[in-house]
Coordinates of C-alpha atoms in Angstrom, one line a residue:
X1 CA 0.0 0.0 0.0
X2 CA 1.6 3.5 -1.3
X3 CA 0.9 6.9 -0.5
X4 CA -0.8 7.1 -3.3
X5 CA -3.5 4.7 -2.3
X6 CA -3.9 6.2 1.0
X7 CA -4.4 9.7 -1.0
X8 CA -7.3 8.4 -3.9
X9 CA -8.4 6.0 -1.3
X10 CA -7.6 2.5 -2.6
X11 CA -6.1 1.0 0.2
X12 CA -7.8 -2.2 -0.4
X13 CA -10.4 -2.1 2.0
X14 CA -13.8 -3.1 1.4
X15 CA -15.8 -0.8 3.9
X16 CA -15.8 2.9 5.0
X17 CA -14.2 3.2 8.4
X18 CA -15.7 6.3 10.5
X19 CA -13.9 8.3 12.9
X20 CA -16.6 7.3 15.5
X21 CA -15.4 4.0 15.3
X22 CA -12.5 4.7 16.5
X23 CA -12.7 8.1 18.5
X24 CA -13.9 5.7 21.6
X25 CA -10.7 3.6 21.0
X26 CA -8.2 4.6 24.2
X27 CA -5.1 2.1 22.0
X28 CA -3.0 3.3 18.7
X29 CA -5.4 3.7 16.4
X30 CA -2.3 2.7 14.0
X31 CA -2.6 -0.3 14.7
X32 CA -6.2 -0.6 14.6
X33 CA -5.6 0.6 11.0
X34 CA -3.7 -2.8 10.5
X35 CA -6.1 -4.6 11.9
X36 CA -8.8 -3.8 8.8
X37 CA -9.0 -7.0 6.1
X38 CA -7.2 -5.9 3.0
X39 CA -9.9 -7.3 0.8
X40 CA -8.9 -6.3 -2.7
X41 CA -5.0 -5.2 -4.4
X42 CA -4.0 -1.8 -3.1
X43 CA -4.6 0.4 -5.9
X44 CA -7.2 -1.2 -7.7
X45 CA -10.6 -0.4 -6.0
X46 CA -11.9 2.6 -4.0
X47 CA -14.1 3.0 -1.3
X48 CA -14.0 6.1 0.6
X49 CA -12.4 5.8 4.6
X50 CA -11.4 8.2 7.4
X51 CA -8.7 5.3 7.8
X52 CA -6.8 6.6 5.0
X53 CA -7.1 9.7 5.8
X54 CA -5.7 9.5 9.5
X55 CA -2.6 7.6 7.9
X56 CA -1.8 10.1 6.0
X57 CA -1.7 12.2 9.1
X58 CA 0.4 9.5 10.8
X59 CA 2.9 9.6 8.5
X60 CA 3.6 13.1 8.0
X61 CA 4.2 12.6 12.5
X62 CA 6.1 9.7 12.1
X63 CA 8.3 11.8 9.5
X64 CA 8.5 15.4 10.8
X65 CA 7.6 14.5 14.4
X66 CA 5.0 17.2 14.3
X67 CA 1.5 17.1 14.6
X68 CA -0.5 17.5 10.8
X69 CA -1.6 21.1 12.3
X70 CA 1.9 22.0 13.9
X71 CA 3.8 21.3 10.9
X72 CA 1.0 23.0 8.7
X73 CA 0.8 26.0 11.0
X74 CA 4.1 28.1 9.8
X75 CA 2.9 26.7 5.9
X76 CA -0.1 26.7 5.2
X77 CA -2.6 28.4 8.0
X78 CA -0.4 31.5 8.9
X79 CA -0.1 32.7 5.5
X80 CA -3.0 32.1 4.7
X81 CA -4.4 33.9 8.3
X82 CA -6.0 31.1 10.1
X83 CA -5.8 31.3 13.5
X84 CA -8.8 29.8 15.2
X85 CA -8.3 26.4 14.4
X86 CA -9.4 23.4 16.4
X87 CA -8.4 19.7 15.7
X88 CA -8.2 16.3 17.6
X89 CA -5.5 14.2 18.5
X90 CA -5.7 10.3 18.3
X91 CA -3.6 8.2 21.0
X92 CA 0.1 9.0 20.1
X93 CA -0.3 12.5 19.3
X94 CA -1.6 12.5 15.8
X95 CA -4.4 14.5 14.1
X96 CA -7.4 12.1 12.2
X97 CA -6.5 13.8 9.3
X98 CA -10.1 13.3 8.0
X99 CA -12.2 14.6 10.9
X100 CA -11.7 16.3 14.2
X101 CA -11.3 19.7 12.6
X102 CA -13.1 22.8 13.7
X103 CA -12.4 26.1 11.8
X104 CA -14.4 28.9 11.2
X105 CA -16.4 29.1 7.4
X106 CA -14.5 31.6 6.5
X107 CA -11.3 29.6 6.7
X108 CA -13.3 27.2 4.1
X109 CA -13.0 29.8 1.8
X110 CA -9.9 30.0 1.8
X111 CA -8.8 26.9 1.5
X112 CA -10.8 26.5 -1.8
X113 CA -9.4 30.0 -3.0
X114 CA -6.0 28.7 -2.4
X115 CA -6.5 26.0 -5.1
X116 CA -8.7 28.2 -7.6
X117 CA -5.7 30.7 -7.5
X118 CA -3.4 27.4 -8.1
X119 CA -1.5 27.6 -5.1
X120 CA -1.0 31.5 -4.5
X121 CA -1.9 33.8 -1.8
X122 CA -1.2 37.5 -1.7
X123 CA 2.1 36.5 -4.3
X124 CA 3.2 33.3 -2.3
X125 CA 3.3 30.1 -3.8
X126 CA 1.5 28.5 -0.3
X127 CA 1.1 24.6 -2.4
X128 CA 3.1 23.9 -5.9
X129 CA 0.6 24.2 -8.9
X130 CA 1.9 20.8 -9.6
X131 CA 0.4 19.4 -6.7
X132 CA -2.9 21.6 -6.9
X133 CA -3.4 20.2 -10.6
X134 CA -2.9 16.4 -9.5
X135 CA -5.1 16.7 -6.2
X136 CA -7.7 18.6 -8.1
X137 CA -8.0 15.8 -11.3
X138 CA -9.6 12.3 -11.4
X139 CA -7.1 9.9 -10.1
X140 CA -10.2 7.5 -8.9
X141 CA -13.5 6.6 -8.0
X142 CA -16.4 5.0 -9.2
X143 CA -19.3 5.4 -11.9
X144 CA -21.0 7.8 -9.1
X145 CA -17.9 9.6 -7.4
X146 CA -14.7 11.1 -9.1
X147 CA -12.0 11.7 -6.6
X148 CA -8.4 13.1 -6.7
X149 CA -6.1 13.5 -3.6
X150 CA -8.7 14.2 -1.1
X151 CA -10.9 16.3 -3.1
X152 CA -14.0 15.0 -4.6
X153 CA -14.9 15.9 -8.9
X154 CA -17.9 17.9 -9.2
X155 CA -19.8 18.7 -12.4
X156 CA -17.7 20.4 -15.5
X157 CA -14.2 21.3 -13.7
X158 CA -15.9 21.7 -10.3
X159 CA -14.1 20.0 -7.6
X160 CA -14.8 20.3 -3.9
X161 CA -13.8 19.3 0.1
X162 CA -16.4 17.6 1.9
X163 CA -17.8 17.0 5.6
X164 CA -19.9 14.4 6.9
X165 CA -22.5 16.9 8.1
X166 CA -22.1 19.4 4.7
X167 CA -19.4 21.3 5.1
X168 CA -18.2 21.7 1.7
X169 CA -15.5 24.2 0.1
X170 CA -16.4 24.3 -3.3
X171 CA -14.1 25.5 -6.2
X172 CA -15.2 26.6 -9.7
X173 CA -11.8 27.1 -11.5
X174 CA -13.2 28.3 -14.6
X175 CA -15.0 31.3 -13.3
X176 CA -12.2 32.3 -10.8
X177 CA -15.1 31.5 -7.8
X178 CA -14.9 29.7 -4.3
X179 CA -18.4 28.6 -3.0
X180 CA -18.2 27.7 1.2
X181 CA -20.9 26.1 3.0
X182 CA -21.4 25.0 6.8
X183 CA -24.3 23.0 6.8
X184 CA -25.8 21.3 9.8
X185 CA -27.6 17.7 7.4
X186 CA -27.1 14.3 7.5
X187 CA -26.7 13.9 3.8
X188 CA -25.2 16.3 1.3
X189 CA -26.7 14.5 -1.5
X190 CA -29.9 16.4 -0.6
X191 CA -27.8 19.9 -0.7
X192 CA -25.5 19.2 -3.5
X193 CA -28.6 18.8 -6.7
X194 CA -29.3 22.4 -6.0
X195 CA -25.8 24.0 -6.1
X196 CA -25.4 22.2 -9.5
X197 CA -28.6 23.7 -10.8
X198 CA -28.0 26.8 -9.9
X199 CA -24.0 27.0 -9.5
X200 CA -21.8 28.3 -11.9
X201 CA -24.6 29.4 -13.5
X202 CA -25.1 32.3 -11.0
X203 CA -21.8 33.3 -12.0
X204 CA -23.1 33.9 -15.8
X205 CA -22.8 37.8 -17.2
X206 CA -27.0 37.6 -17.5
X207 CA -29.0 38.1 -14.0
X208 CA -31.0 35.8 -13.7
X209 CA -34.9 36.7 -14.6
X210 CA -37.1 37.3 -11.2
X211 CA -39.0 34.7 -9.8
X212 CA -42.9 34.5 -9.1
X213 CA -42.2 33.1 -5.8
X214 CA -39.2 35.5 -4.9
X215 CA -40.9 37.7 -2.5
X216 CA -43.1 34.2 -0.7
X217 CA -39.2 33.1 -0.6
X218 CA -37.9 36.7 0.7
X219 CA -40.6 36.6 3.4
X220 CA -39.6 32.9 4.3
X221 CA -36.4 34.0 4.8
X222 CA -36.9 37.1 7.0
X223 CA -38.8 34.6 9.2
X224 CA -35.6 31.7 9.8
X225 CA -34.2 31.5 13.0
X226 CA -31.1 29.5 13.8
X227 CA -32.3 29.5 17.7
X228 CA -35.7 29.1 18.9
X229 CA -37.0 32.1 20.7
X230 CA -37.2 32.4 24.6
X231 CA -39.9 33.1 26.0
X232 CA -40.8 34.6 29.3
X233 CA -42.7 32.1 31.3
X234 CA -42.4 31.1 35.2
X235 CA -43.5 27.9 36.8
X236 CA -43.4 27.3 40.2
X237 CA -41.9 24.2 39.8
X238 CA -38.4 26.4 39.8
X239 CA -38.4 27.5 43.0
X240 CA -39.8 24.2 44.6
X241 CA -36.5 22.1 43.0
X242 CA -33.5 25.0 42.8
X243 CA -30.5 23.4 44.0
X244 CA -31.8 20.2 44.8
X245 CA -30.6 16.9 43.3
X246 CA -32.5 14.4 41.5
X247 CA -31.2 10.4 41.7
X248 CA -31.2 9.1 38.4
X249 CA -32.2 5.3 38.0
X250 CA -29.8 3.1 36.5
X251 CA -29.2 4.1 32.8
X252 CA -27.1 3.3 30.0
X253 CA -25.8 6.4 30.2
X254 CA -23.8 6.8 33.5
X255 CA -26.1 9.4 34.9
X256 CA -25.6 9.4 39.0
X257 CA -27.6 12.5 39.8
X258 CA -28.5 15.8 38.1
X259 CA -29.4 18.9 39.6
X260 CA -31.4 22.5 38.4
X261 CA -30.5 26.1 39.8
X262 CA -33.0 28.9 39.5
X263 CA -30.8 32.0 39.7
X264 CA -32.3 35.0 38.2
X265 CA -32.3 35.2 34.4
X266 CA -30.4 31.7 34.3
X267 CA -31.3 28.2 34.6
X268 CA -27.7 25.7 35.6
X269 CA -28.3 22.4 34.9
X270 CA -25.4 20.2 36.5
X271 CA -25.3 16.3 35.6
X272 CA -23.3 13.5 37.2
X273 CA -22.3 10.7 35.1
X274 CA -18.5 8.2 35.3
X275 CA -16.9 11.3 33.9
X276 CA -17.5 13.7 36.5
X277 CA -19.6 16.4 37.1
X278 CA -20.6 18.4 34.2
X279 CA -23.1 22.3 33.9
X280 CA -24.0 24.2 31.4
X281 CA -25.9 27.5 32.2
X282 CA -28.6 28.1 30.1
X283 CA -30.3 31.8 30.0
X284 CA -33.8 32.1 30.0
X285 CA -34.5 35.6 28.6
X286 CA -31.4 35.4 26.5
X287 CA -28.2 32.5 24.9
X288 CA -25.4 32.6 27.1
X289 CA -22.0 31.5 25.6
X290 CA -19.5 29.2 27.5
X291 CA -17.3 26.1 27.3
X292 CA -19.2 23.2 28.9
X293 CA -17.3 19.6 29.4
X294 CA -20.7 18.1 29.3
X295 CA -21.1 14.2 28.1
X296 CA -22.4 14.1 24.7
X297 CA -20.3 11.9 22.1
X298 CA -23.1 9.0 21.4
X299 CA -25.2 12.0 20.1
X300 CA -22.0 13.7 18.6
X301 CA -20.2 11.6 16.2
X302 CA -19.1 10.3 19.0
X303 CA -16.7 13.8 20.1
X304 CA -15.7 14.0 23.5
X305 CA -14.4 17.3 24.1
X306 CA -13.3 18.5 28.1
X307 CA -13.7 21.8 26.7
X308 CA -16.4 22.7 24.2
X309 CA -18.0 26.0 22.9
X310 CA -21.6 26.4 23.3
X311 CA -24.6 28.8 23.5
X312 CA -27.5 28.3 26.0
X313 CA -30.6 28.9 26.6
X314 CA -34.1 27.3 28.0
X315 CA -38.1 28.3 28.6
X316 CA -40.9 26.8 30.4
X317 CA -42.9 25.4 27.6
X318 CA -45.7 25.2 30.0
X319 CA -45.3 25.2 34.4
X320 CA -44.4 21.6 33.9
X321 CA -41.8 21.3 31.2
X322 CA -38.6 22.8 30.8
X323 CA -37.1 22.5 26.8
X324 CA -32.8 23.3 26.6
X325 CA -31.3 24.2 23.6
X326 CA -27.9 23.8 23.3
X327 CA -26.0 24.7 20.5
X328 CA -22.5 23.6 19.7
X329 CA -20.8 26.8 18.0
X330 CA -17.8 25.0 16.6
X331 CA -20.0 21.8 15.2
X332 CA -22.8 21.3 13.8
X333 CA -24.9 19.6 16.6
X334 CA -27.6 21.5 18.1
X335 CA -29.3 19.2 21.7
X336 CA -32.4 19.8 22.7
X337 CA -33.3 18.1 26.7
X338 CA -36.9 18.5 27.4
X339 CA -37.3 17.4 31.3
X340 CA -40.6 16.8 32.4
X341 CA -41.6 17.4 35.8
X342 CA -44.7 15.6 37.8
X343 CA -44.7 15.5 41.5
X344 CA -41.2 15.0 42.7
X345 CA -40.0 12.7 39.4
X346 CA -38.5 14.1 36.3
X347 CA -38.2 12.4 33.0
X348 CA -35.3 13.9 30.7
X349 CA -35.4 13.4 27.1
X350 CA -31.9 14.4 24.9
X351 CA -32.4 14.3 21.5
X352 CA -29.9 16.2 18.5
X353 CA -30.2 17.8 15.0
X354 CA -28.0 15.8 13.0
X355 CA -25.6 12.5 13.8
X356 CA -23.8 9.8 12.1
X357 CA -25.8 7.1 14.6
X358 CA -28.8 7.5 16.8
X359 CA -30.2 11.1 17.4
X360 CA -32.0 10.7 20.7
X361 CA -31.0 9.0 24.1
X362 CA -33.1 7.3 26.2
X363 CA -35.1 8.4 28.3
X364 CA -33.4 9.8 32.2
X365 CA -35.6 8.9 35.1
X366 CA -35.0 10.8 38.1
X367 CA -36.5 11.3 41.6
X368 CA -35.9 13.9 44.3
X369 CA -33.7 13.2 47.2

């Protein structure tokens, strides 16, 4: 197995292997790498892993004894002005390579700019145009999927980076035109038909005639909200169970005990699982943003992190039931806990937007102590 098969993604294997297969995995994940059935002749078939990926990333450690993102730091993301950058590391010290990375959309952008200006950035060759022309042709694939060195062939010259969840950085080379995209969908198949229809035709000299349905759309659009909207109810189940703890019945989960603080404008929910304890304060007239620690990875690609970004807030959907939103700024998972209240019980259902795996956990039963 070359290089080259780890890049066009012909290692051999038969299967895709996810990063949430082996995120949970505490050993080398090299060697869990060489514990996948080489199936067909390296080279000769392709099937698209997060395997190959993360060797590639494992190599470029084993050779420089950097990190993918320290050794790319002084090359590629300083000139290029990236500085809030976020990625994993596996057991051993090495980035996934293919997932575990958190930047802002605008560093998407450039990325794809990069390539549609072959390389250059403000007059620096950043990547060899050599390079950017053999990553960004066929080198493999299928009857459904062109790819080159970890970028996938779209229609006409198109090419394009891709996420799990739709994050896409999309190049059209022959209009000189970056397209970037941080989507929150299980699925980009249901996102990608419509930039083809409409993308690079956008780009043509003639605009586009106006649609019948462009002000219903317009008027749609004003509507959106990322967030649902707080609103400013009161039960009295608040003050009868601030700072009191509820016991939590044996669960798959972990879950010892959790807890609810009333205090003012904010609601601090506090949960006890094998981890630790874990809070997140949630406003109830408006989002609070903080870095919670708080147990999520079954509903989160199965990401752990002890130190995540997120934005908080909650409302009484009636005096009985409290709904959290919790939305993960640096992902694309957005949690929603409902807990129900009836006497001195609770019942606390988790569910999230978008995963690779299930999307709600079973149901938390809790009584008061």
């Amino acid at each position: 197995m070359t290089v080259h098969d780890l890049l066009t993604m012909q290692t051999g294997h038969d299967h895709e292997t996810s990063g949430s297969l082996w995120r949970p995995i505490p050993t080398s994940w090299v060697a869990e790498f060489f514990k996948i059935p080489v199936t067909y002749t390296p080279g000769t078939y392709f099937v698209y892993t997060s395997a190959a990926s993360f060797m590639l990333s494992a190599i470029v450690t084993k050779t420089t004894g950097q990190t993918m993102e320290d050794y790319l730091r002084p090359r590629f993301l300083e000139p290029l002005g990236i500085n809030t950058l976020h990625w994993d590391l596996s057991p051993g010290g090495i980035n996934p390579g293919g997932n575990g990375h958190s930047w802002p959309t605008d560093a998407s952008l450039k990325l794809g700019a990069l390539h549609a200006q072959m390389g250059r950035w403000n007059g620096q060759q950043i990547l060899s145009e050599k390079w950017v022309k053999a990553a960004t042709t066929r080198q493999s694939g299928d009857d459904e999927d062109n790819y080159g060195y970890q970028w996938w062939m779209g229609p006409g010259k198109a090419y394009y980076a891709l996420g799990l969840f739709t994050q896409l950085s999309i190049v059209f080379p022959e209009h000189d035109a970056t397209l970037a995209v941080f989507g929150a969908i299980d699925g980009s198949s249901k996102l990608k038909p419509f930039i083809w229809k409409h993308f690079p035709a956008a780009f043509g000299p003639a605009p586009a005639a106006p649609s019948p349905v462009a002000g219903t759309l317009a008027a749609k659009t004003a509507q959106l909200r990322l967030l649902p909207p707080l609103k400013p109810l009161n039960s009295p189940v608040a003050a009868r169970i601030s700072g009191k703890r509820y016991r939590i019945a044996p669960n798959d989960q972990a879950v010892e005990w959790i807890s609810f603080g009333f205090d003012g404008p904010d609601c601090t929910y506090i949960m006890q699982d094998d981890r630790g304890e874990h809070s997140i304060v949630s406003g109830l007239s408006q989002y609070l943003e903080q870095g919670t620690d708080m147990t999520g990875h079954r509903l989160h690609h199965e990401y752990q992190m002890d130190d995540k970004r997120v934005v908080a807030g909650a409302r009484w959907i009636d005096a009985n039931h409290l709904e959290m939103t919790w939305q993960y700024v640096e992902a694309a998972f957005c949690d929603t806990v409902v807990c129900s209240f009836d006497g001195d019980t609770v019942s606390i259902d988790r569910s999230v937007n978008v995963n690779s795996a299930a999307t709600r956990l079973p149901t938390l039963k809790g009584v008061l102590v």
